[in-house]
Every structure is written in structure tokens, then in C-alpha cells.
Tab-separated table of C-alpha atoms in Angstrom:
chain	number	residue	atom	x	y	z
B	5	MET	CA	15.035	-15.745	8.157
B	6	LYS	CA	15.031	-16.076	12.348
B	7	PRO	CA	11.593	-14.162	12.234
B	8	VAL	CA	10.500	-15.791	8.926
B	9	ALA	CA	10.824	-19.024	10.376
B	10	GLN	CA	9.252	-17.928	13.939
B	11	ALA	CA	6.358	-20.584	13.212
B	12	SER	CA	4.288	-19.204	15.889
B	13	ALA	CA	4.256	-15.319	14.805
B	14	SER	CA	2.922	-13.730	11.780
B	15	ALA	CA	5.491	-11.410	10.002
B	16	TRP	CA	5.168	-8.745	7.406
B	17	VAL	CA	7.433	-8.479	5.104
B	18	SER	CA	9.374	-5.811	3.121
B	19	ALA	CA	11.464	-7.037	0.518
B	20	ASN	CA	13.024	-5.275	-2.264
B	21	ALA	CA	13.829	-5.915	-5.223
B	22	GLY	CA	16.078	-9.879	-5.956
B	23	SER	CA	15.541	-10.377	-2.191
B	24	GLY	CA	13.938	-13.660	-2.552
B	25	LYS	CA	11.163	-13.118	-2.377
B	26	THR	CA	10.167	-17.271	-2.646
B	27	TYR	CA	12.586	-18.187	-1.383
B	28	VAL	CA	11.003	-16.340	2.100
B	29	LEU	CA	8.614	-17.968	0.993
B	30	VAL	CA	8.789	-21.185	0.468
B	31	THR	CA	11.268	-21.420	4.442
B	32	ARG	CA	7.608	-19.873	6.328
B	33	LEU	CA	6.192	-22.860	4.287
B	34	VAL	CA	8.965	-25.425	5.135
B	35	ALA	CA	9.484	-23.928	8.838
B	36	LEU	CA	5.514	-24.257	9.486
B	37	MET	CA	5.526	-27.616	8.169
B	38	LEU	CA	8.644	-28.796	11.127
B	39	SER	CA	6.823	-26.700	13.675
B	40	GLY	CA	3.822	-29.581	13.226
B	41	VAL	CA	1.333	-28.367	10.625
B	42	ALA	CA	-0.284	-30.291	8.699
B	43	PRO	CA	0.305	-29.256	5.153
B	44	GLU	CA	-4.360	-29.184	4.365
B	45	LYS	CA	-3.897	-26.125	7.285
B	46	LEU	CA	-1.226	-24.234	5.096
B	47	LEU	CA	-2.984	-22.001	2.314
B	48	CYS	CA	-0.372	-19.292	0.423
B	49	LEU	CA	-1.707	-16.898	-2.436
B	50	THR	CA	-0.050	-15.871	-5.151
B	51	TYR	CA	-0.092	-13.610	-8.199
B	52	THR	CA	-0.802	-15.409	-10.752
B	53	ARG	CA	-0.730	-19.506	-11.381
B	54	SER	CA	2.918	-18.875	-12.726
B	55	ALA	CA	4.148	-17.560	-9.037
B	56	ALA	CA	2.335	-20.678	-7.832
B	57	ALA	CA	3.660	-23.632	-9.683
B	58	GLU	CA	7.238	-22.234	-9.156
B	59	MET	CA	6.538	-21.678	-5.729
B	60	GLN	CA	5.093	-25.474	-5.394
B	61	GLU	CA	8.125	-26.852	-7.867
B	62	ARG	CA	10.637	-25.668	-5.191
B	63	LEU	CA	9.081	-25.918	-1.934
B	64	PHE	CA	8.843	-30.553	-3.280
B	65	ALA	CA	12.832	-29.758	-4.779
B	66	LEU	CA	13.740	-28.761	-1.163
B	67	LEU	CA	11.777	-31.500	0.172
B	68	SER	CA	12.217	-34.025	-2.178
B	69	ASP	CA	16.430	-32.894	-0.782
B	70	TRP	CA	16.039	-33.771	2.316
B	71	THR	CA	14.224	-37.164	2.184
B	72	LEU	CA	17.456	-39.094	1.011
B	73	MET	CA	20.122	-36.202	3.019
B	74	PRO	CA	22.414	-37.672	5.292
B	75	ASP	CA	21.954	-36.475	8.797
B	76	ALA	CA	25.047	-34.142	9.196
B	77	LYS	CA	23.979	-32.448	5.800
B	78	LEU	CA	20.608	-32.477	6.369
B	79	ALA	CA	21.038	-31.019	9.778
B	80	ALA	CA	23.431	-27.694	8.300
B	81	GLU	CA	20.454	-27.110	5.597
B	82	ILE	CA	18.526	-27.137	8.120
B	83	LYS	CA	20.243	-24.355	10.321
B	84	ALA	CA	21.502	-21.924	7.502
B	85	ARG	CA	17.647	-21.815	6.446
B	86	LEU	CA	15.879	-21.582	9.152
B	87	GLU	CA	18.735	-20.517	12.611
B	88	MET	CA	17.698	-23.777	14.837
B	89	THR	CA	19.804	-26.782	15.009
B	90	PRO	CA	17.430	-29.499	14.376
B	91	ASP	CA	16.947	-32.845	16.877
B	92	ALA	CA	16.836	-36.412	16.218
B	93	ARG	CA	12.693	-35.904	15.910
B	94	THR	CA	13.599	-33.034	13.513
B	95	LEU	CA	15.574	-34.820	11.281
B	96	ARG	CA	13.142	-37.429	11.335
B	97	LEU	CA	10.577	-35.456	10.532
B	98	ALA	CA	11.904	-33.481	7.602
B	99	ARG	CA	12.808	-35.779	6.231
B	100	THR	CA	8.913	-37.450	5.773
B	101	LEU	CA	7.601	-33.319	4.520
B	102	PHE	CA	7.606	-35.100	0.810
B	103	ALA	CA	5.400	-37.643	1.712
B	104	ARG	CA	2.782	-35.804	3.960
B	105	ALA	CA	3.107	-32.628	1.176
B	106	LEU	CA	2.291	-35.113	-1.688
B	107	GLU	CA	-0.891	-37.160	-0.047
B	108	THR	CA	-2.405	-33.687	1.044
B	109	PRO	CA	-6.217	-34.296	0.347
B	110	GLY	CA	-6.832	-31.820	-2.635
B	111	GLY	CA	-3.321	-30.984	-2.911
B	112	LEU	CA	-1.408	-28.152	-0.725
B	113	ARG	CA	-3.529	-25.162	-1.203
B	114	ILE	CA	-0.878	-22.894	-4.127
B	115	GLN	CA	-3.297	-20.726	-5.805
B	116	THR	CA	-3.938	-17.796	-7.133
B	117	ILE	CA	-6.800	-15.310	-5.097
B	118	HIS	CA	-9.317	-16.169	-7.962
B	119	GLY	CA	-8.137	-20.264	-7.560
B	120	PHE	CA	-9.377	-19.896	-4.270
B	121	CYS	CA	-12.408	-17.303	-4.324
B	122	GLU	CA	-13.668	-19.908	-7.404
B	123	SER	CA	-12.664	-23.303	-5.090
B	124	VAL	CA	-14.848	-21.787	-2.241
B	125	LEU	CA	-17.813	-20.739	-4.162
B	126	LYS	CA	-17.840	-24.433	-6.294
B	127	ARG	CA	-17.909	-25.327	-1.846
B	128	PHE	CA	-20.554	-22.833	-1.034
B	129	PRO	CA	-22.504	-22.084	-4.134
B	130	ILE	CA	-25.568	-21.999	-2.598
B	131	GLU	CA	-24.522	-19.947	0.633
B	132	ALA	CA	-23.296	-17.773	-2.259
B	133	GLY	CA	-26.908	-16.606	-4.546
B	134	LEU	CA	-24.613	-19.029	-7.132
B	135	SER	CA	-25.447	-21.448	-10.247
B	136	PRO	CA	-24.098	-25.085	-8.355
B	137	HIS	CA	-22.760	-25.658	-12.343
B	138	PHE	CA	-21.655	-22.017	-12.528
B	139	ARG	CA	-18.460	-21.818	-14.877
B	140	LEU	CA	-15.615	-19.424	-14.931
B	141	LEU	CA	-15.025	-17.454	-17.788
B	142	ASP	CA	-11.692	-16.827	-19.157
B	143	GLU	CA	-10.232	-14.089	-20.283
B	144	GLN	CA	-10.577	-14.472	-24.156
B	145	GLN	CA	-14.288	-15.512	-24.011
B	146	ALA	CA	-15.435	-12.653	-22.058
B	147	ARG	CA	-13.127	-10.341	-24.707
B	148	ALA	CA	-15.468	-11.597	-27.771
B	149	MET	CA	-18.236	-11.494	-25.203
B	150	GLN	CA	-17.129	-8.224	-24.706
B	151	ALA	CA	-16.758	-7.269	-27.890
B	152	ASP	CA	-20.013	-8.257	-29.595
B	153	LEU	CA	-22.054	-6.304	-26.253
B	154	VAL	CA	-19.518	-2.839	-28.097
B	155	ARG	CA	-21.228	-3.704	-30.899
B	156	ALA	CA	-24.734	-3.682	-29.878
B	157	GLN	CA	-24.405	-0.135	-28.526
B	158	ILE	CA	-23.519	0.897	-30.731
B	159	ASN	CA	-26.229	-0.541	-32.952
B	160	SER	CA	-28.538	0.447	-30.171
B	161	ALA	CA	-32.302	1.280	-31.357
B	162	ASP	CA	-32.353	4.317	-28.880
B	163	PRO	CA	-31.728	7.630	-30.621
B	164	GLU	CA	-30.400	8.954	-27.533
B	165	ARG	CA	-27.828	6.038	-27.360
B	166	ARG	CA	-27.275	5.841	-30.832
B	167	ALA	CA	-26.300	10.288	-30.800
B	168	SER	CA	-24.626	10.044	-27.740
B	169	ILE	CA	-22.653	6.700	-28.501
B	170	ALA	CA	-21.461	8.628	-32.177
B	171	ARG	CA	-20.525	11.299	-30.108
B	172	LEU	CA	-17.597	9.321	-28.476
B	173	THR	CA	-17.133	7.453	-31.092
B	174	ARG	CA	-15.475	10.643	-32.963
B	175	HIS	CA	-13.124	11.347	-30.430
B	176	LEU	CA	-12.185	6.955	-30.449
B	177	THR	CA	-11.107	4.833	-32.491
B	178	GLU	CA	-12.764	1.148	-32.817
B	179	ASP	CA	-9.514	-0.595	-30.368
B	180	ALA	CA	-10.197	2.684	-28.363
B	181	MET	CA	-13.845	2.179	-27.761
B	182	ALA	CA	-12.370	-2.189	-27.237
B	183	GLN	CA	-10.025	-0.453	-25.046
B	184	LEU	CA	-12.736	1.658	-23.113
B	185	ALA	CA	-14.643	-1.134	-22.851
B	186	GLY	CA	-12.441	-3.190	-20.408
B	187	ASN	CA	-11.636	-0.516	-18.167
B	188	ILE	CA	-15.610	0.340	-17.524
B	189	LEU	CA	-15.796	-4.342	-16.886
B	190	ASN	CA	-12.251	-3.787	-15.038
B	191	HIS	CA	-13.832	-1.211	-12.789
B	192	ARG	CA	-17.224	-1.866	-12.199
B	193	ASP	CA	-18.328	-0.510	-9.549
B	194	LYS	CA	-16.711	2.572	-9.217
B	195	PHE	CA	-19.345	3.870	-12.041
B	196	PRO	CA	-22.483	5.237	-11.573
B	197	ALA	CA	-26.079	3.568	-12.272
B	198	ASN	CA	-28.578	4.905	-15.824
B	199	GLU	CA	-30.220	6.927	-12.500
B	200	ALA	CA	-26.825	7.903	-10.640
B	201	ILE	CA	-25.567	9.282	-13.464
B	202	GLY	CA	-26.935	13.498	-13.462
B	203	ALA	CA	-26.846	13.307	-9.219
B	204	ARG	CA	-23.194	12.656	-9.726
B	205	LEU	CA	-22.129	14.951	-12.898
B	206	GLU	CA	-23.578	17.286	-11.339
B	207	LYS	CA	-21.356	16.931	-8.119
B	208	ILE	CA	-18.710	17.186	-11.481
B	209	ALA	CA	-20.233	20.239	-12.923
B	210	GLN	CA	-19.907	21.785	-8.999
B	211	THR	CA	-16.227	21.307	-9.654
B	212	MET	CA	-16.024	22.345	-12.530
B	213	ASP	CA	-17.379	26.594	-12.117
B	214	LEU	CA	-20.058	25.080	-14.554
B	215	PRO	CA	-23.762	26.210	-13.886
B	216	ASP	CA	-25.125	23.004	-14.073
B	217	TRP	CA	-23.875	19.485	-16.040
B	218	ALA	CA	-26.930	19.848	-18.763
B	219	PHE	CA	-26.275	22.968	-18.937
B	220	ASP	CA	-26.247	23.872	-23.434
B	221	ILE	CA	-22.522	25.152	-24.452
B	222	GLU	CA	-24.992	27.996	-26.808
B	223	VAL	CA	-25.039	29.432	-23.154
B	224	LEU	CA	-21.897	30.547	-23.083
B	225	LEU	CA	-21.191	31.524	-26.966
B	226	GLN	CA	-24.602	33.932	-27.087
B	227	ALA	CA	-23.144	35.941	-23.542
B	228	HIS	CA	-19.623	35.903	-24.916
B	229	ALA	CA	-20.954	37.347	-28.333
B	230	GLU	CA	-24.012	39.706	-26.614
B	231	ALA	CA	-21.219	41.111	-24.358
B	232	TYR	CA	-18.124	41.957	-27.493
B	233	LEU	CA	-20.511	42.561	-30.379
B	234	PRO	CA	-21.045	46.079	-30.079
B	235	SER	CA	-17.307	46.746	-29.713
B	236	VAL	CA	-16.349	44.795	-32.687
B	237	VAL	CA	-17.266	46.596	-35.502
B	238	PRO	CA	-14.582	49.047	-35.593
B	239	LEU	CA	-12.063	46.526	-35.575
B	240	ILE	CA	-14.083	44.613	-38.071
B	241	SER	CA	-13.332	48.514	-39.906
B	242	ALA	CA	-9.713	48.769	-38.731
B	243	LEU	CA	-8.780	45.678	-40.043
B	244	SER	CA	-10.046	45.153	-42.712
B	245	GLN	CA	-7.930	48.413	-44.557
B	246	ALA	CA	-5.379	48.047	-42.885
B	247	SER	CA	-2.519	47.613	-45.054
B	248	ALA	CA	-0.268	44.622	-43.875
B	249	LYS	CA	-2.364	41.239	-45.064
B	250	SER	CA	-2.326	39.083	-41.681
B	251	ASP	CA	-3.746	42.435	-40.312
B	252	ARG	CA	-7.026	41.825	-43.250
B	253	ALA	CA	-7.071	38.583	-43.109
B	254	GLN	CA	-7.904	39.631	-38.948
B	255	GLY	CA	-10.420	41.222	-39.436
B	256	GLU	CA	-11.757	38.871	-41.861
B	257	ARG	CA	-11.859	36.845	-38.894
B	258	LEU	CA	-13.284	38.727	-36.615
B	259	GLY	CA	-15.846	39.942	-39.458
B	260	ASN	CA	-17.185	35.914	-39.740
B	261	TRP	CA	-17.868	35.742	-36.042
B	262	ALA	CA	-19.122	38.724	-36.241
B	263	GLU	CA	-21.532	37.602	-38.945
B	264	HIS	CA	-22.802	33.926	-37.300
B	265	ALA	CA	-23.321	35.244	-34.047
B	266	ARG	CA	-26.025	38.100	-35.431
B	267	ALA	CA	-28.081	35.357	-36.756
B	268	GLY	CA	-27.858	33.073	-33.436
B	269	ALA	CA	-25.906	31.187	-35.079
B	270	HIS	CA	-23.113	30.777	-32.119
B	271	ALA	CA	-21.557	27.097	-32.301
B	272	SER	CA	-20.937	27.693	-36.048
B	273	ALA	CA	-19.103	31.605	-34.900
B	274	TRP	CA	-16.373	29.389	-32.229
B	275	PRO	CA	-14.544	28.576	-34.552
B	276	HIS	CA	-14.150	31.754	-36.514
B	277	LEU	CA	-13.461	33.195	-33.150
B	278	GLU	CA	-10.728	30.888	-32.214
B	279	ALA	CA	-8.773	31.527	-34.912
B	280	VAL	CA	-8.773	35.217	-34.480
B	281	PHE	CA	-6.332	34.115	-31.138
B	282	MET	CA	-5.861	31.106	-31.147
B	283	THR	CA	-3.169	28.690	-34.432
B	284	LYS	CA	-4.272	25.535	-36.018
B	285	GLU	CA	-1.547	23.461	-34.201
B	286	GLY	CA	-3.823	25.426	-31.349
B	287	ALA	CA	-1.692	27.854	-29.289
B	288	PRO	CA	-2.123	31.006	-28.887
B	289	ARG	CA	-0.737	33.741	-31.265
B	290	ALA	CA	2.450	35.395	-30.323
B	291	ARG	CA	1.891	38.943	-32.500
B	292	LEU	CA	-2.568	39.600	-32.840
B	293	VAL	CA	-1.961	42.641	-35.532
B	294	THR	CA	1.915	43.183	-36.788
B	295	ALA	CA	3.602	46.410	-35.165
B	296	ALA	CA	3.185	48.700	-37.753
B	297	PHE	CA	-0.981	48.503	-36.482
B	298	SER	CA	-1.090	48.150	-33.485
B	299	GLY	CA	1.382	51.620	-33.365
B	300	ALA	CA	-1.170	53.227	-35.189
B	301	HIS	CA	-4.622	52.076	-32.751
B	302	THR	CA	-3.288	51.137	-29.884
B	303	PRO	CA	-6.834	52.245	-28.297
B	304	ILE	CA	-8.686	49.169	-30.683
B	305	VAL	CA	-5.945	46.714	-29.943
B	306	GLU	CA	-6.004	47.101	-26.268
B	307	ALA	CA	-9.676	46.066	-27.095
B	308	LEU	CA	-9.092	43.257	-29.670
B	309	VAL	CA	-6.701	42.672	-25.913
B	310	GLU	CA	-9.170	42.523	-23.583
B	311	GLN	CA	-11.672	40.554	-26.392
B	312	GLY	CA	-9.076	37.428	-25.866
B	313	ASN	CA	-8.309	37.739	-22.599
B	314	ALA	CA	-11.701	36.736	-22.685
B	315	VAL	CA	-11.828	33.894	-25.173
B	316	ALA	CA	-9.551	32.408	-23.696
B	317	VAL	CA	-10.881	32.171	-19.790
B	318	LEU	CA	-13.581	31.539	-22.592
B	319	ARG	CA	-11.701	28.386	-24.335
B	320	ASN	CA	-10.834	26.795	-21.291
B	321	ARG	CA	-15.129	26.921	-20.040
B	322	LEU	CA	-15.998	25.052	-23.082
B	323	ASN	CA	-13.743	22.829	-22.403
B	324	ALA	CA	-14.745	22.095	-19.003
B	325	ALA	CA	-18.494	22.020	-20.236
B	326	GLN	CA	-17.118	19.544	-23.417
B	327	ALA	CA	-15.030	17.801	-21.242
B	328	LEU	CA	-18.202	17.257	-18.872
B	329	ALA	CA	-20.871	16.160	-21.811
B	330	LEU	CA	-17.983	13.769	-22.285
B	331	THR	CA	-17.986	11.507	-19.662
B	332	GLY	CA	-22.223	11.755	-19.579
B	333	ASP	CA	-21.455	10.012	-22.238
B	334	ILE	CA	-19.026	7.303	-21.107
B	335	TYR	CA	-21.430	7.002	-18.217
B	336	ARG	CA	-24.083	5.981	-20.318
B	337	PHE	CA	-21.589	3.904	-22.384
B	338	ALA	CA	-20.537	2.859	-19.193
B	339	ALA	CA	-24.291	1.816	-17.109
B	340	ASP	CA	-25.586	0.615	-20.406
B	341	LEU	CA	-23.103	-2.027	-21.104
B	342	ILE	CA	-22.886	-3.356	-17.235
B	343	ALA	CA	-25.375	-4.756	-17.350
B	344	ALA	CA	-25.735	-6.185	-20.528
B	345	TYR	CA	-22.489	-8.132	-19.914
B	346	GLU	CA	-24.064	-9.426	-16.330
B	347	THR	CA	-26.821	-9.459	-18.276
B	348	ALA	CA	-25.002	-12.037	-20.570
B	349	LYS	CA	-23.435	-13.770	-18.122
B	350	TYR	CA	-26.402	-14.073	-16.255
B	351	ARG	CA	-27.903	-16.751	-19.009
B	352	LEU	CA	-24.594	-18.461	-20.041
B	353	GLY	CA	-24.559	-18.903	-15.722
B	354	VAL	CA	-21.079	-17.890	-15.808
B	355	LEU	CA	-18.702	-15.325	-14.070
B	356	ASP	CA	-15.907	-13.343	-14.604
B	357	TYR	CA	-12.159	-12.881	-12.251
B	358	ASP	CA	-13.980	-10.024	-10.278
B	359	ASP	CA	-16.945	-11.403	-10.280
B	360	LEU	CA	-15.700	-14.556	-7.261
B	361	ILE	CA	-14.025	-11.573	-5.656
B	362	VAL	CA	-16.645	-9.864	-5.178
B	363	ALA	CA	-19.045	-12.840	-4.650
B	364	THR	CA	-16.184	-14.329	-2.537
B	365	ASN	CA	-17.118	-10.849	0.049
B	366	ARG	CA	-20.396	-11.384	-0.361
B	367	LEU	CA	-20.528	-14.997	0.935
B	368	LEU	CA	-18.492	-13.956	3.836
B	369	SER	CA	-19.225	-10.628	4.742
B	370	SER	CA	-23.043	-11.788	4.690
B	371	ARG	CA	-25.367	-12.614	7.686
B	372	SER	CA	-28.228	-15.377	6.869
B	373	ALA	CA	-24.900	-18.251	6.511
B	374	THR	CA	-21.306	-16.891	7.035
B	375	GLN	CA	-20.757	-18.164	10.346
B	376	TRP	CA	-21.305	-21.804	8.935
B	377	VAL	CA	-19.004	-20.576	5.609
B	378	LEU	CA	-16.907	-18.968	8.121
B	379	PHE	CA	-16.368	-22.183	10.691
B	380	LYS	CA	-16.103	-25.335	7.675
B	381	ILE	CA	-12.926	-23.581	6.042
B	382	ASP	CA	-11.637	-21.627	8.820
B	383	ARG	CA	-11.625	-25.662	10.735
B	384	GLY	CA	-9.002	-26.681	7.525
B	385	LEU	CA	-7.015	-23.479	8.659
B	386	GLU	CA	-4.870	-22.346	10.856
B	387	HIS	CA	-1.587	-20.064	9.003
B	388	ILE	CA	-2.401	-17.615	5.476
B	389	LEU	CA	0.817	-16.902	3.490
B	390	VAL	CA	0.273	-13.888	1.454
B	391	ASP	CA	2.525	-13.382	-1.965
B	392	GLU	CA	3.225	-10.425	-4.179
B	393	ALA	CA	0.885	-8.252	-1.136
B	394	GLN	CA	2.077	-5.018	-2.461
B	395	ASP	CA	-0.489	-6.024	-5.392
B	396	THR	CA	-3.538	-7.862	-3.367
B	397	SER	CA	-6.756	-5.156	-4.374
B	398	PRO	CA	-8.326	-3.506	-1.484
B	399	ALA	CA	-11.250	-6.552	-2.630
B	400	GLN	CA	-8.271	-9.014	-2.060
B	401	TRP	CA	-7.864	-7.874	1.430
B	402	GLN	CA	-11.722	-7.910	2.772
B	403	VAL	CA	-11.539	-11.743	2.161
B	404	ILE	CA	-7.649	-12.192	3.281
B	405	ALA	CA	-9.062	-9.858	6.296
B	406	ALA	CA	-12.535	-12.722	6.238
B	407	LEU	CA	-10.622	-14.964	6.553
B	408	ALA	CA	-8.035	-13.909	9.346
B	409	ASP	CA	-10.619	-12.286	11.362
B	410	GLU	CA	-11.559	-16.232	12.681
B	411	PHE	CA	-7.998	-16.427	13.836
B	412	PHE	CA	-7.897	-14.145	16.508
B	413	ALA	CA	-12.037	-13.941	17.636
B	414	GLY	CA	-14.308	-16.547	19.611
B	415	ASP	CA	-14.885	-19.985	18.758
B	416	ALA	CA	-11.173	-19.451	16.333
B	417	ALA	CA	-9.134	-19.192	19.061
B	418	HIS	CA	-7.038	-22.820	19.271
B	419	ALA	CA	-3.833	-24.233	21.767
B	420	ALA	CA	-1.938	-24.026	18.586
B	421	PRO	CA	-0.960	-20.135	17.279
B	422	ARG	CA	-2.624	-19.674	14.062
B	423	THR	CA	-0.453	-16.647	12.083
B	424	VAL	CA	-0.965	-14.063	8.673
B	425	PHE	CA	1.921	-14.188	6.276
B	426	ALA	CA	2.897	-11.970	3.883
B	427	VAL	CA	5.788	-10.885	1.801
B	428	GLY	CA	5.735	-7.355	-0.944
B	429	ASP	CA	7.430	-4.630	-1.925
B	430	GLU	CA	4.746	-1.521	-2.904
B	431	LYS	CA	7.825	-0.023	-4.401
B	432	GLN	CA	7.582	-2.779	-6.767
B	433	SER	CA	3.586	-1.900	-7.015
B	434	ILE	CA	1.204	-2.526	-10.423
B	435	TYR	CA	-0.432	0.734	-8.835
B	436	SER	CA	-3.991	-0.506	-10.122
B	437	PHE	CA	-3.873	-3.349	-12.353
B	438	GLN	CA	-6.596	-5.395	-10.654
B	439	GLY	CA	-6.587	-2.619	-8.326
B	440	ALA	CA	-3.961	-2.559	-6.067
B	441	ASP	CA	-3.341	-0.079	-4.143
B	442	PRO	CA	-0.104	2.274	-3.334
B	443	THR	CA	-1.054	2.265	0.403
B	444	GLY	CA	-2.585	-0.751	0.938
B	445	PHE	CA	-0.162	-2.450	1.523
B	446	GLU	CA	1.109	-0.648	4.736
B	447	LYS	CA	-2.641	-0.185	5.721
B	448	MET	CA	-2.776	-3.666	5.867
B	449	ARG	CA	0.288	-4.624	7.629
B	450	SER	CA	-1.611	-1.795	10.558
B	451	PHE	CA	-4.342	-4.070	10.293
B	452	PHE	CA	-2.934	-7.310	11.076
B	453	ALA	CA	-0.839	-6.114	14.080
B	454	GLU	CA	-3.740	-4.879	15.771
B	455	LYS	CA	-5.663	-7.580	15.295
B	456	SER	CA	-2.959	-10.104	16.422
B	457	GLU	CA	-1.783	-8.418	18.837
B	458	ALA	CA	-5.342	-7.613	20.225
B	459	GLY	CA	-5.339	-12.181	20.281
B	460	GLY	CA	-2.321	-12.298	22.653
B	461	GLY	CA	-0.059	-12.489	18.998
B	462	THR	CA	2.363	-11.039	17.486
B	463	MET	CA	3.958	-9.476	14.393
B	464	ASN	CA	7.011	-9.039	13.325
B	465	PHE	CA	8.209	-6.998	10.795
B	466	VAL	CA	11.196	-7.684	8.407
B	467	PRO	CA	12.620	-5.785	5.865
B	468	LEU	CA	15.103	-8.216	2.888
B	469	ILE	CA	17.472	-5.301	2.246
B	470	GLU	CA	19.799	-7.178	0.632
B	471	SER	CA	19.604	-7.191	-2.994
B	472	ARG	CA	21.828	-9.887	-5.455
B	473	ARG	CA	20.126	-8.900	-9.010
B	474	SER	CA	22.076	-4.992	-8.617
B	475	ALA	CA	25.817	-4.373	-8.506
B	476	PRO	CA	26.728	-2.846	-5.491
B	477	GLU	CA	27.461	0.441	-7.171
B	478	ILE	CA	24.069	0.409	-8.327
B	479	LEU	CA	22.475	0.155	-5.387
B	480	ALA	CA	24.922	2.656	-3.137
B	481	ALA	CA	23.880	4.886	-5.792
B	482	VAL	CA	20.085	4.370	-5.229
B	483	ASP	CA	20.761	4.091	-1.630
B	484	LEU	CA	22.873	7.896	-2.063
B	485	VAL	CA	19.860	9.140	-4.043
B	486	PHE	CA	17.061	8.849	-1.194
B	487	ALA	CA	18.898	9.709	1.302
B	488	ASP	CA	17.770	12.248	1.218
B	489	PRO	CA	14.695	12.662	3.686
B	490	SER	CA	13.096	14.868	1.256
B	491	ARG	CA	13.344	12.591	-2.030
B	492	ALA	CA	12.950	9.840	0.920
B	493	GLU	CA	8.631	10.622	2.106
B	494	GLY	CA	7.523	9.440	-1.353
B	495	LEU	CA	9.312	5.895	-1.290
B	496	MET	CA	7.059	4.469	0.252
B	497	ALA	CA	3.448	4.672	1.983
B	498	ALA	CA	5.334	5.095	5.857
B	499	GLY	CA	7.828	7.420	3.990
B	500	THR	CA	10.548	5.860	4.737
């Protein structure tokens, strides 16, 4: 635990499941306070409010125990936890930490990233371009608002929008539409605005080898009909006169296709042609005709197989075209939904959890008031600790990086060291949840290591390989599996 307790150095802790991440964080907090750091100068960011409450509870329990502990026992506990031999002054300081933590102005800053961002925005609403009286939209209110907006989209008065929504609802149930809306709003920065939808679909069409994003699938069906209608007449004639019922059924299907295709009804013709080569379940037919028919009509069967191959290619292109069209419907639904959601929040003067991150990043990266805001925040901040760092999203890391950047540059240079401390395990990441990035943990370790070293500091990398949750036999089996480099390569971003 010595690198963890080294208050003068930043540290990045890779902790396996059951290795004691909360214990490590509490140890770091205690080490910093014992080194003389005022509790109000610490910021500990956790993933959930329950995790923040647990950490504070464990910290207070430890410090309250130290308050009345005899010298010998207290010295032994500090030595075991921090790997240091405390002197009389350190023992006296240890006994005061509980009172100092309790009396910290505003309380200890052990909070979620969203809670921290909300506190910053409440402090600087004008600089962030927000109403000073903005409220946070809780999850229940957000779901209710989203449900109202989805209903409004479904009942749109615009004929084109109604047609687009109708295509979507043929594929999605009411619950699935609600889930889609939630996913869209949780990843709203990934969707194009209405004016950019065409360009986005054009790029997708190119990758799918389709003529363009707005073409009519009738064009594909018509081209196939023009190519194969002349040669299908002898096929239909031969199959309709076959002795086997299954062969005659194939001739009937081909005849129905030809009849609709000649009439120009290519969309209604397609199911009949598809049925010649595919089962009702959508699988390729095991055989197109009977063995007897095949032996008596070899050239005709060869022509049927040739058309079957063309139909397979056509079917893939039709699926691609339908997927592209559905993507366009989703994009249009998303653009309208996002615009309506932003308007509704603005009218009510509310922000949701994602807005807290976006607004804080905007505040910390804009040029107008950034230096003043960072100066005010930075004067009250000396050490940042990040819990469950593997689940921190790129946007959340941007907030942390903006704060920590002041640790390593300009007027922020202090005689006392200022550090960044993170603990996590990318193998446990809930990838994509709240935008977590699988490679972010390793990327940010490298980022902060470079920043720290460039500022003359130190970044310790501390792997915690023990586990208190699994039996030794299970751990040995897992180690054996991943001893093979080819398996271990994909386990972590660093490849180890």
C-alpha cells in the first residue's frame, strides 16, 4: 500500500474484483489528510450515490475509531495501513481527523461526477449560460417527459413524419419504441440533426454498395425482372406439367411472380419469387425441384439455379436497402425527438444528468469565463480521486482533465504537491453504460502520467492482483486460461 499512501505522488490503481478498491480509496484519503491536506481540498468522485455514502461511512468509522485509540494500537494500525511509522505529532493529528472531517465547510466532497457537476453549475450558472434557478430532472420525470414526446411524434400532423413513424412501429412494439427513445436521448450527440441526415445516409449507402440513400427498391426489383422474365417462360411451362405436386407448386409460384412483374407490380411480385427459393421461415430451400424433374430437365434446372443465385444477391441488397430506409426513419425520429426534448427542458428550466456533464464541459472549455471559473475551483482543490474509473465516460474524463490540468500548469503550481488518483479495473467495465469507453482507463492513465511527469511530478502504477472473493483454485484456473498470450491479448486495452 506504500505507493497508494504516498501523498506526494499521483497514482493509478488497477484493482481486480475483490481486491479492495474502497479500502484503497479510504486509505488514500487518510494518507492525504495525515500529510496535512485539509479535507475541503479533496475531491473524491464515485460512480453512484450509494458508493459515495459507503465510502464516507467507512472513512468516518475508521477516523472515529482512531479518536480514542491508545497510542500503541493507533501506531500499529497506521503502520499496517499506510506502511509508515507515525511519530507523536502524527498520532495527535490522526485523532483530530474525525472532527476536522465533520467540520469541513460544506461537508466532505465525496460525490458522484454528476453531483459534482451540479454543484459547479449551481455556483457558476451565469458563466455556464444557465438559469440560476435551474432544476435537475430526475429519472422518473425524464421518463414521463420522454413518453409524452414519443406520443407526440407518433401523432405528428406532418404526413411524411407520420409515414416514417408508421414504418418504425411496424417493426417495434410500444415498449420497444420507448426503449429506442431512451437510447436515443442517452446518446443524443451521436445522431445527426435533420439537415445532416441525408449526408449521413449517403455515406452509409456507399458502404453498403447501394446506388444512393434515397433510391426506390422498385428499381432493383424491376432490373431483376427485366433480366429474368424472358427465360422464365419455359421454366413455368415445364414445372406446371410436372408429375410431382411440389414441382407444380414451384411453377405456380414462378407464374405468380411473372404475372405481377409484367404488370409492373414489382413489390407485390417479390414475395412470390422469394417463395420459390426460400422457405416460410426464410431459410434456403434444401432442393428446388424433385430429383426426377432435375434428371429430365437439366438445362431448365440449371437456369433455375442461376436465377436462385441472382435472387440470393438481390435479397441481400433488398435487406440492405430496407435497413438503410429504417435507419433513415430512426434518424428522423431521433432528430425530432431530441429537438422536442431540448425545447421541453428549456421551457421548464431543467437539466438532465447528461446535460450536467455537457454544460460543465462547456463551462470549463469556453474562453469567456473559463479562467475565472477554473481559478475559483482550483483554489479549493488540491487532490482528485476517481473511483470505478473504468466506467468513467470520455465526456466525464474531460471534466476531470480540465480540473486536473490546472494542477500541472501556470499559476496552479504550488509548493505542495497536487495529485490525481484513480482506481478501477477495465475488465469490470459496464461498457457503453453512460458512455463508458473500454479503452478509456488505459488512455487516461497515459494522459495523466504524461501530464504529471511534464510538471515534475510522479505517477505510480499500482496493480492489485489479490482477490478476497474467490477460492484459490478458481483464481488458479483463471490464471491458467489467460497464461496463453493469445487469450490475454484481448483481456485489457494494454494487452496484459
